[in-house]
mmCIF file of N, CA and C in Angstrom:
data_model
loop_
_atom_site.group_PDB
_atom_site.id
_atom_site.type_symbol
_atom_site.label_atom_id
_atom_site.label_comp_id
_atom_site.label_asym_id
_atom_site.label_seq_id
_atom_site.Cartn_x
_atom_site.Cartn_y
_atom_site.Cartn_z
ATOM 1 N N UNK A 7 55.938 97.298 92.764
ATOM 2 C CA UNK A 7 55.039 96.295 92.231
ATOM 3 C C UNK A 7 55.045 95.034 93.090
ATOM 4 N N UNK A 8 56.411 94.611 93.807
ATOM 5 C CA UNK A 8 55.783 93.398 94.462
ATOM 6 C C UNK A 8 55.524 93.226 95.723
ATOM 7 N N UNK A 9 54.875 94.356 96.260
ATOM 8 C CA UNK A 9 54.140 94.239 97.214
ATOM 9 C C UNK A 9 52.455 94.682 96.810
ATOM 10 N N UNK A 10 52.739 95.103 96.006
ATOM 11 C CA UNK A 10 51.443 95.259 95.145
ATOM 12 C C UNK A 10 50.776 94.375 94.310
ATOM 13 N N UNK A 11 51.810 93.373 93.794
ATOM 14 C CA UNK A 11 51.251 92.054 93.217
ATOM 15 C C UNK A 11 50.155 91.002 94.100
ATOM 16 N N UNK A 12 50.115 90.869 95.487
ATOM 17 C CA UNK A 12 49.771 90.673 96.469
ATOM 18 C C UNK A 12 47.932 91.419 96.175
ATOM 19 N N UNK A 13 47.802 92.375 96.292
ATOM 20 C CA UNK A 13 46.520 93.187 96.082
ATOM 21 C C UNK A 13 45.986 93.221 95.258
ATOM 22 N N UNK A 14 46.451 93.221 94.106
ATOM 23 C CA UNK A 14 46.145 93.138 92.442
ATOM 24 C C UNK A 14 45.604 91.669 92.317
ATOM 25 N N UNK A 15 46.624 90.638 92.462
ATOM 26 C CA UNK A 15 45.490 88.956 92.706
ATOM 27 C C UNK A 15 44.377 88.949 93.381
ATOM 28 N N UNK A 16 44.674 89.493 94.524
ATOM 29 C CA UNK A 16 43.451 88.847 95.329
ATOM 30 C C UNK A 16 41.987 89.249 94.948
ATOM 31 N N UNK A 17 42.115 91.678 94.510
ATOM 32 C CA UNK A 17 40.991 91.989 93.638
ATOM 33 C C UNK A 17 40.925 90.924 92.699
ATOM 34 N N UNK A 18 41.211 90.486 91.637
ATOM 35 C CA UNK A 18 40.726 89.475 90.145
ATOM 36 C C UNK A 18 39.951 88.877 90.850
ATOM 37 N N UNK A 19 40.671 87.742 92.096
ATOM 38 C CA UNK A 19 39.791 86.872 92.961
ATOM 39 C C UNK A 19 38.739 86.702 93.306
ATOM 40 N N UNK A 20 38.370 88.402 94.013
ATOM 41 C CA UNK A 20 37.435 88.879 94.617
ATOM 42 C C UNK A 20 36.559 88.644 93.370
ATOM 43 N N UNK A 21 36.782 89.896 92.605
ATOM 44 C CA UNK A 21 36.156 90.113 91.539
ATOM 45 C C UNK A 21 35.208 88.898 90.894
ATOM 46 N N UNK A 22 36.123 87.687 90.867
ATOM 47 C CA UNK A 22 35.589 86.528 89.810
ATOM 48 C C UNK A 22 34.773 86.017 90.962
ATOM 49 N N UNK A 23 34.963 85.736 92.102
ATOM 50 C CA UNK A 23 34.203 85.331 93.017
ATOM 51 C C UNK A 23 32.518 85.809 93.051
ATOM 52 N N UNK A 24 32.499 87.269 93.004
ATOM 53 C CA UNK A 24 31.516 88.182 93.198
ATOM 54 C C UNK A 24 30.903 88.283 91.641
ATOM 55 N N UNK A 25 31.697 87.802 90.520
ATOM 56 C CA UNK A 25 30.559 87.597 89.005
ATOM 57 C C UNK A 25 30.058 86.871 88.805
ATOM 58 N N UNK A 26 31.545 85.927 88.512
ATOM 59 C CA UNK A 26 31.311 84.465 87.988
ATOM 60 C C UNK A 26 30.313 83.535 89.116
ATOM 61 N N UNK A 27 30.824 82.954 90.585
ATOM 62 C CA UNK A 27 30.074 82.216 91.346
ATOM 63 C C UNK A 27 28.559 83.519 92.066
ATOM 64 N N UNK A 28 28.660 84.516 91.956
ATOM 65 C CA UNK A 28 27.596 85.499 92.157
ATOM 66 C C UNK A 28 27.746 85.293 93.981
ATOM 67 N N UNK A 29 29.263 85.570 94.139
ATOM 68 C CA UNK A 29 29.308 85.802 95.930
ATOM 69 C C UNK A 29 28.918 84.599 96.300
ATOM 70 N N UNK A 30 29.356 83.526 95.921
ATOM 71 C CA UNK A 30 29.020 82.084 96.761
ATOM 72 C C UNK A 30 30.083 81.634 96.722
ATOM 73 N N UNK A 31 31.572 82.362 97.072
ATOM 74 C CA UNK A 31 32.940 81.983 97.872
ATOM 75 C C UNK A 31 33.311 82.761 98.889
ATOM 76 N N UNK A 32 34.334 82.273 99.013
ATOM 77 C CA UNK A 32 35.232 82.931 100.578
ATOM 78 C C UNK A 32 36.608 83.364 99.566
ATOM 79 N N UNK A 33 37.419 84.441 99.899
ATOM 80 C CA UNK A 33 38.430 84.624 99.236
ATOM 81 C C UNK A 33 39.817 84.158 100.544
ATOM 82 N N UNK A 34 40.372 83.064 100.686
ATOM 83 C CA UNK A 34 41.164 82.839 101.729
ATOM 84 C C UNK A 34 42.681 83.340 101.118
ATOM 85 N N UNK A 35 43.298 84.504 101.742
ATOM 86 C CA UNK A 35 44.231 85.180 101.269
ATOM 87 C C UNK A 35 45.321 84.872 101.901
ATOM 88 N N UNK A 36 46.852 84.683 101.348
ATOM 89 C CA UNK A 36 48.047 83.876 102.290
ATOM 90 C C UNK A 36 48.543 85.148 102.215
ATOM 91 N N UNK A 37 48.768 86.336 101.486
ATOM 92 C CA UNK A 37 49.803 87.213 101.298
ATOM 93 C C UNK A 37 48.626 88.484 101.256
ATOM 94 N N UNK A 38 49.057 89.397 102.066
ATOM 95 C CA UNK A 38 48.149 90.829 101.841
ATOM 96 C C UNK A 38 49.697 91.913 102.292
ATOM 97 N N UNK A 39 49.189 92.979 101.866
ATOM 98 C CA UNK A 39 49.951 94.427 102.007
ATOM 99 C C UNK A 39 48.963 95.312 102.166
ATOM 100 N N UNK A 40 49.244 96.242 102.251
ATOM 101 C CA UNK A 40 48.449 97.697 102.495
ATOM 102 C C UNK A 40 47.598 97.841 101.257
ATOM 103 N N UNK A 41 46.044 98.170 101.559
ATOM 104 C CA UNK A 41 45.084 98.625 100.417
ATOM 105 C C UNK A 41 44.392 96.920 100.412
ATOM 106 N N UNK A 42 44.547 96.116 101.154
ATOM 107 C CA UNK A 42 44.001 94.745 100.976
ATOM 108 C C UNK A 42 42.932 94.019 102.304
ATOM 109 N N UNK A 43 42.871 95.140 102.908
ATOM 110 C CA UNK A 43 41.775 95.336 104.134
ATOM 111 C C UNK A 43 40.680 95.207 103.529
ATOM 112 N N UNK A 44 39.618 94.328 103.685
ATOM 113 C CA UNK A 44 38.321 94.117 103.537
ATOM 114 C C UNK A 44 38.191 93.111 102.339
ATOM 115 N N UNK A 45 39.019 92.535 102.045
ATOM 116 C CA UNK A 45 39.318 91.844 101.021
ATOM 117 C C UNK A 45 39.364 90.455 101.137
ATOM 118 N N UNK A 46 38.267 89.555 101.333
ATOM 119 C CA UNK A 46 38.460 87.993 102.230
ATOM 120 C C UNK A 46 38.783 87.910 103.278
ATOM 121 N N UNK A 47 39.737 86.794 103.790
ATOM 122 C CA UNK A 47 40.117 86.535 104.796
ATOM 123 C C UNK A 47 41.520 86.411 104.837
ATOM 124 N N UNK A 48 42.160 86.689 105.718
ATOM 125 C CA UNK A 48 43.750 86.267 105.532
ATOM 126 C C UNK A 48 44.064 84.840 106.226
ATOM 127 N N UNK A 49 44.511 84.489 105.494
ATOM 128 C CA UNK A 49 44.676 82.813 106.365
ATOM 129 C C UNK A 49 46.550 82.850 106.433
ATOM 130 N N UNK A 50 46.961 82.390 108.237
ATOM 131 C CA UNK A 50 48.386 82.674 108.537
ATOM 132 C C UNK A 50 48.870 81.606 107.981
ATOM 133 N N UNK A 51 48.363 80.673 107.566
ATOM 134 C CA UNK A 51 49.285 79.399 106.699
ATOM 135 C C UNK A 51 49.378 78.068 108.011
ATOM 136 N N UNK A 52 50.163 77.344 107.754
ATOM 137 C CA UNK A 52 50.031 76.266 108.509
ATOM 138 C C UNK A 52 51.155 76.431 109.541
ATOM 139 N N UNK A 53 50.774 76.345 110.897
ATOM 140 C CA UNK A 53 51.807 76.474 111.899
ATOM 141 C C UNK A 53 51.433 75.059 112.539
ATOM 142 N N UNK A 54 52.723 75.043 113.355
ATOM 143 C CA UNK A 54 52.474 73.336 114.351
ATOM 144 C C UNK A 54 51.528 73.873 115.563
ATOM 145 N N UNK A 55 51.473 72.740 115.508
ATOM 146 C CA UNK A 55 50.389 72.160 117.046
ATOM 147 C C UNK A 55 50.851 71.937 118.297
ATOM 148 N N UNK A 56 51.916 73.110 118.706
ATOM 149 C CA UNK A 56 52.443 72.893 119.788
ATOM 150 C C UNK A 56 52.726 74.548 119.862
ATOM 151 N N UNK A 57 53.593 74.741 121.409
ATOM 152 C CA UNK A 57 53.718 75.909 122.016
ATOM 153 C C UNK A 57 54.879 76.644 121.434
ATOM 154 N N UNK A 58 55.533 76.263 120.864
ATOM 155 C CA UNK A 58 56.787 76.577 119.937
ATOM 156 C C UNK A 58 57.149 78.182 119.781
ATOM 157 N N UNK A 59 57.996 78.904 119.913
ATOM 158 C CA UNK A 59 58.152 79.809 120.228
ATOM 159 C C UNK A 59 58.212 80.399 118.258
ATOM 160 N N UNK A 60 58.885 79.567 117.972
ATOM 161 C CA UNK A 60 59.421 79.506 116.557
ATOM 162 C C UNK A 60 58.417 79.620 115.556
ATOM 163 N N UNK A 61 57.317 78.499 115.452
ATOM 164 C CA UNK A 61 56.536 78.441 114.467
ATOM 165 C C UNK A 61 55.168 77.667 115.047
ATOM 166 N N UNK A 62 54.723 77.751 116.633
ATOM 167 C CA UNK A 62 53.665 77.405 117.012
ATOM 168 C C UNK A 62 52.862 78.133 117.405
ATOM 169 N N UNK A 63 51.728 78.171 118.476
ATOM 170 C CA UNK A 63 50.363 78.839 119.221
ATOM 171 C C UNK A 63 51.171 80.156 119.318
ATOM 172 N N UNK A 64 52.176 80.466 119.707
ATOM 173 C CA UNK A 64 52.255 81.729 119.655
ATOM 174 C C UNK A 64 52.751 82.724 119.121
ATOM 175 N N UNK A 65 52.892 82.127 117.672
ATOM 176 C CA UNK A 65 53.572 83.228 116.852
ATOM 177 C C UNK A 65 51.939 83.328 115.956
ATOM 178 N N UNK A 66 51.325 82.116 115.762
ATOM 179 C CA UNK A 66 49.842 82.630 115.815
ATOM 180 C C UNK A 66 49.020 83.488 116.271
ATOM 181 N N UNK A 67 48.843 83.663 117.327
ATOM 182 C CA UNK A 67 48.243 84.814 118.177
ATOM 183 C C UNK A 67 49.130 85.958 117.887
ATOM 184 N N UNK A 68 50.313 85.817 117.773
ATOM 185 C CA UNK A 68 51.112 87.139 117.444
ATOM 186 C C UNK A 68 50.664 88.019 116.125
ATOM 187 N N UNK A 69 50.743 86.819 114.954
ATOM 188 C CA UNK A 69 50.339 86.809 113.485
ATOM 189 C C UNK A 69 48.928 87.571 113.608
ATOM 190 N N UNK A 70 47.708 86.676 114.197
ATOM 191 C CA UNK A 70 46.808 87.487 114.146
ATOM 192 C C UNK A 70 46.462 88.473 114.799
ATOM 193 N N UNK A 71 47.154 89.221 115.753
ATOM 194 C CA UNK A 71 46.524 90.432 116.865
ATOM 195 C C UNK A 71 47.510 91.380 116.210
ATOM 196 N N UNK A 72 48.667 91.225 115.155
ATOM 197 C CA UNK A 72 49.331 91.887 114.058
ATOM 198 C C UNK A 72 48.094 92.413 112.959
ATOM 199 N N UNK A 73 47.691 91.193 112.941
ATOM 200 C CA UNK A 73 47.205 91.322 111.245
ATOM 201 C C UNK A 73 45.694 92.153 111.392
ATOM 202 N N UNK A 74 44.892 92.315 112.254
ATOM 203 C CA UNK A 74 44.023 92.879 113.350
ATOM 204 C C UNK A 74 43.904 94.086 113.451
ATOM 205 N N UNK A 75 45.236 94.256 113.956
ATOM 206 C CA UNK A 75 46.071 96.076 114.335
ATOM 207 C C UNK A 75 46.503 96.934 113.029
ATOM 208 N N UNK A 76 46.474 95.998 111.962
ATOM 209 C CA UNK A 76 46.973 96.360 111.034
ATOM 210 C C UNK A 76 45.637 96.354 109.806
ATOM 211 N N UNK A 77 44.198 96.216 110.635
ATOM 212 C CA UNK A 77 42.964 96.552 109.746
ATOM 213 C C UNK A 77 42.338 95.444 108.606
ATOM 214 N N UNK A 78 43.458 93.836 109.310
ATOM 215 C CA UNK A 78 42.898 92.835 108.641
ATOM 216 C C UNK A 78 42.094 91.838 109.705
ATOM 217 N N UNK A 79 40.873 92.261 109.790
ATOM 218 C CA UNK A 79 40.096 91.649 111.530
ATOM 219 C C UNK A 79 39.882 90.363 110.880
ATOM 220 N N UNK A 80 39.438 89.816 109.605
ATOM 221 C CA UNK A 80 38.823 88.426 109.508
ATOM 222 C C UNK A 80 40.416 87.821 109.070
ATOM 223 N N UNK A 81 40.600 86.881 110.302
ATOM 224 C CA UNK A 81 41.767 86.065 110.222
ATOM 225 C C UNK A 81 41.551 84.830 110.435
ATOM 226 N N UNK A 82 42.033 83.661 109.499
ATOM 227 C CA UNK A 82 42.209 82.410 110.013
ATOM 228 C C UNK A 82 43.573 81.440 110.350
ATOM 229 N N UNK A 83 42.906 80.846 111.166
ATOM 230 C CA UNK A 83 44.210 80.261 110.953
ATOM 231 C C UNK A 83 43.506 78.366 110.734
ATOM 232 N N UNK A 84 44.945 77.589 110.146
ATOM 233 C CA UNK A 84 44.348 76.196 109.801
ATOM 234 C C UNK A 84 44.272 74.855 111.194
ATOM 235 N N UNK A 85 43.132 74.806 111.032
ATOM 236 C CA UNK A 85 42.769 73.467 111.801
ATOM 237 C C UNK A 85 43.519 72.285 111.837
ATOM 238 N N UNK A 86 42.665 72.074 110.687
ATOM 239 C CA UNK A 86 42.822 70.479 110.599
ATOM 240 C C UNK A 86 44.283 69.707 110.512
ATOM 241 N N UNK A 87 45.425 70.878 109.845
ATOM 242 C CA UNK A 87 46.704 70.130 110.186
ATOM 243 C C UNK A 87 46.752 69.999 111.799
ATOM 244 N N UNK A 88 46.105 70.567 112.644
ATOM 245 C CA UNK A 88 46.665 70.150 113.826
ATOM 246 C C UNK A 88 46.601 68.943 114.754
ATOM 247 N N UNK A 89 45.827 67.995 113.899
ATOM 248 C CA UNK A 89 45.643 66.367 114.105
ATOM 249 C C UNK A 89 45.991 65.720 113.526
ATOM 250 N N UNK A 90 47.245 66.371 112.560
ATOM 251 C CA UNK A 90 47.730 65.236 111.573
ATOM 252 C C UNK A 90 48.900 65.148 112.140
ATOM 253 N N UNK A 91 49.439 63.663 112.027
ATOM 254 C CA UNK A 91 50.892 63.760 112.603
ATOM 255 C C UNK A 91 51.162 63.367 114.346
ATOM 256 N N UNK A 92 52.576 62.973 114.212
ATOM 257 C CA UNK A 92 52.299 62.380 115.254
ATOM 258 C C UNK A 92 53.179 63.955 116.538
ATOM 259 N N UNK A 93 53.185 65.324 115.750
ATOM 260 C CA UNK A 93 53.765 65.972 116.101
ATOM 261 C C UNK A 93 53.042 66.659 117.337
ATOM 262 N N UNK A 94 51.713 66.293 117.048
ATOM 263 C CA UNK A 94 50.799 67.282 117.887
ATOM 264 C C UNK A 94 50.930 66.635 119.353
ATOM 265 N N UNK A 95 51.088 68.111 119.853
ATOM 266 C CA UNK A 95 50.930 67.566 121.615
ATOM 267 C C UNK A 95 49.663 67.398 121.926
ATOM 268 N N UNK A 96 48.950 66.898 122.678
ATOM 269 C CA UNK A 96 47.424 66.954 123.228
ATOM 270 C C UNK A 96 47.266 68.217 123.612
ATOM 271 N N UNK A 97 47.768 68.551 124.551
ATOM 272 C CA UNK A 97 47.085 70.019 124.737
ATOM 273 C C UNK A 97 47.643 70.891 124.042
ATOM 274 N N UNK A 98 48.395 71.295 123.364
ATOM 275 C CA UNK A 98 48.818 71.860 122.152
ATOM 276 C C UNK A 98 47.543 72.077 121.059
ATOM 277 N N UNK A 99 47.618 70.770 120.769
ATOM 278 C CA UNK A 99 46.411 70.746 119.927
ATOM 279 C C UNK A 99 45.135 70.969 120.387
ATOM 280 N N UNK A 100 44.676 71.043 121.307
ATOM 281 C CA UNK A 100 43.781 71.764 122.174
ATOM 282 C C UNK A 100 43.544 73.205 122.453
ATOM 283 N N UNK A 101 44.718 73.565 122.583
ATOM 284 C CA UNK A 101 44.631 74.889 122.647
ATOM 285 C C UNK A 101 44.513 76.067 121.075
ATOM 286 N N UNK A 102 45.169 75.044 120.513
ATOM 287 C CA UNK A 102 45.007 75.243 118.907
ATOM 288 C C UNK A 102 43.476 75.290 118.254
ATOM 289 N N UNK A 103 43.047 73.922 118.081
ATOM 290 C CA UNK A 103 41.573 74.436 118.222
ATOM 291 C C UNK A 103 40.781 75.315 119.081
ATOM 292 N N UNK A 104 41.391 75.261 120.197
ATOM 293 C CA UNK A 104 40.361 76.900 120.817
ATOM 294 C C UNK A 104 40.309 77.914 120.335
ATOM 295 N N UNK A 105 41.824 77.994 120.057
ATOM 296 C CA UNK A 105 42.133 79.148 119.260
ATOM 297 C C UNK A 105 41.410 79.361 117.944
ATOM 298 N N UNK A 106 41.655 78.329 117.164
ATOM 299 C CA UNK A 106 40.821 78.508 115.474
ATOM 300 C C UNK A 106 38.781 78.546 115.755
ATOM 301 N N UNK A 107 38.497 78.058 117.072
ATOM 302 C CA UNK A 107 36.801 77.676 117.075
ATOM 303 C C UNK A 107 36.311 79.696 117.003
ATOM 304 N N UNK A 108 37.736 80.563 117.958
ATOM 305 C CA UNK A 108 36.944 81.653 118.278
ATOM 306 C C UNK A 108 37.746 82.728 117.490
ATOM 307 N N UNK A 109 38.819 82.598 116.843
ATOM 308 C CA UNK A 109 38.387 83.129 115.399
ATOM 309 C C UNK A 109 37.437 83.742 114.561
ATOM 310 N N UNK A 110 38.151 84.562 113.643
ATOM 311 C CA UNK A 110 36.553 84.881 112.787
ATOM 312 C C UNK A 110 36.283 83.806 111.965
ATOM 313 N N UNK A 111 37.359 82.968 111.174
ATOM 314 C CA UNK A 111 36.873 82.091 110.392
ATOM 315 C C UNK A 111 37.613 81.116 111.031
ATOM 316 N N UNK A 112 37.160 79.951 111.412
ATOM 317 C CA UNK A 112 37.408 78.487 111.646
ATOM 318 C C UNK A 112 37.699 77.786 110.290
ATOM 319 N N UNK A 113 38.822 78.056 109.791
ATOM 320 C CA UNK A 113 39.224 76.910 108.238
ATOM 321 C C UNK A 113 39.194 75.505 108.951
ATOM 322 N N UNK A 114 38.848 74.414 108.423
ATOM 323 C CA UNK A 114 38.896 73.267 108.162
ATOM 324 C C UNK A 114 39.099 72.701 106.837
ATOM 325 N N UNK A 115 40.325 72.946 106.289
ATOM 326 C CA UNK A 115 41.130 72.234 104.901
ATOM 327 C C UNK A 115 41.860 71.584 105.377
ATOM 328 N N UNK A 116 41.916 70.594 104.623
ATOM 329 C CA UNK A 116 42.741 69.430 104.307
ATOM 330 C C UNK A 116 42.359 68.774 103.046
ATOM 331 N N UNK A 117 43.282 68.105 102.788
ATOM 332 C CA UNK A 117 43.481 66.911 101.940
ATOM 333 C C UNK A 117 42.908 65.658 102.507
ATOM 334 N N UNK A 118 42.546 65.696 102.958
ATOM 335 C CA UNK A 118 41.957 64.233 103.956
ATOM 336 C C UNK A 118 40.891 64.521 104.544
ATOM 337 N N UNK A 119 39.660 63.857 104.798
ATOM 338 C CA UNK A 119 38.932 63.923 105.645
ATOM 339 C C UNK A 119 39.292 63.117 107.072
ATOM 340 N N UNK A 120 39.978 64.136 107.978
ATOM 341 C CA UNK A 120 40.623 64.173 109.213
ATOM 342 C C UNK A 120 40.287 65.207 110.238
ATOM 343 N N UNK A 121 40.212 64.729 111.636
ATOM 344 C CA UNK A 121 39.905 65.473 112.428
ATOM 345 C C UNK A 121 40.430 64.787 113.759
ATOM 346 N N UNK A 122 40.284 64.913 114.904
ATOM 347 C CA UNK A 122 40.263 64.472 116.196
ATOM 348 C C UNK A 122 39.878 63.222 115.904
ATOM 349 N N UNK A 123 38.787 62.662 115.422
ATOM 350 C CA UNK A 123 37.749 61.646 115.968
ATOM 351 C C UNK A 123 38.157 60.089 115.051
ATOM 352 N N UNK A 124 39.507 60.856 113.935
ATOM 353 C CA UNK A 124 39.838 59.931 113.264
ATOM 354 C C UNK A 124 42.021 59.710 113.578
ATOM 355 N N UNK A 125 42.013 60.575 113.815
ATOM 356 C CA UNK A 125 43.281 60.535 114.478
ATOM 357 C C UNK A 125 44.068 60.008 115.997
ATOM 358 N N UNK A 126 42.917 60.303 116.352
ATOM 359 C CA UNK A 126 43.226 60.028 118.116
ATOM 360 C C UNK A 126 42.452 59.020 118.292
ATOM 361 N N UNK A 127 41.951 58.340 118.004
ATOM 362 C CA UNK A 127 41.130 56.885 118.322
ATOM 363 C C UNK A 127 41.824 56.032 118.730
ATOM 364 N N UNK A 128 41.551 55.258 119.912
ATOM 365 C CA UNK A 128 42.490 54.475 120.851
ATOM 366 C C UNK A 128 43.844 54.819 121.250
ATOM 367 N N UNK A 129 44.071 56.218 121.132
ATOM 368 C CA UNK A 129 45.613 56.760 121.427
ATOM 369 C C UNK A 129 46.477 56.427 120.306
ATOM 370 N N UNK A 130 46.119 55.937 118.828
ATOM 371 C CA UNK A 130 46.566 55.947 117.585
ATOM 372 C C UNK A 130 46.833 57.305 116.939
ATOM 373 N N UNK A 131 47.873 57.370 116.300
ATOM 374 C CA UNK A 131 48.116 58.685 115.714
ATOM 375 C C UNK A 131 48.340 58.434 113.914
ATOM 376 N N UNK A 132 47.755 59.047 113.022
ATOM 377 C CA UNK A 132 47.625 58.814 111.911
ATOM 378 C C UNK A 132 49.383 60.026 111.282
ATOM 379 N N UNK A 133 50.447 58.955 110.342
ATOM 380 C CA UNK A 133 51.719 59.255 110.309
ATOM 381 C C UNK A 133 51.731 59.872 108.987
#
């Protein structure tokens, strides 16, 4: 069951998505298992904005050319944390958005209306 709990949410999801709003959502999924292919999108969660072997750009690309191979093609990963903070490298975060623009889904969530154009202004970093 609890790898199956995982599949069982996300159908309801689907489901209420496709009655109730009549297919005018996205189902953005953090947790999938087997039988959960075609089912939204899987979103890898929030990684940093740097090259990090640990938890940056490339355990991303790892995450998604996994998740891919494994029959989950619509993958996102999150944007907009990657201009928050004073953690982000410039080209880090550059390469990060390249990465999320050619994606299947480009997420842009946040809690903030934040991006590049409000973070990096005069070489200011928003903390």
């Amino acid at each position: 069951m609890r790898n199956r709990y995982a599949v069982l949410y996300n159908n309801a999801v689907e489901e209420l998505i496709q009655k109730d709003l009549k297919g005018n959502g996205v189902l953005l999924a953090r947790s999938v298992t087997v039988g959960a292919n075609g089912i939204g999108f899987l979103w890898g969660g929030d990684n940093e904005a740097s090259f990090s072997p640990l938890n940056g750009l490339p355990t991303v690309v790892t995450a998604g050319l996994g998740a891919g191979l494994s029959g989950m093609p619509l993958w996102a990963r999150t944007w907009a944390d990657t201009w928050r903070g004073g953690h982000s490298q410039c080209t880090a975060a550059g390469a990060v958005t390249e990465y999320a623009a050619f994606s299947p889904l480009m997420e842009v969530m946040s809690s903030k209306n934040i991006g590049p154009w409000t973070s990096m202004q005069m070489g200011q970093r928003e903390s």
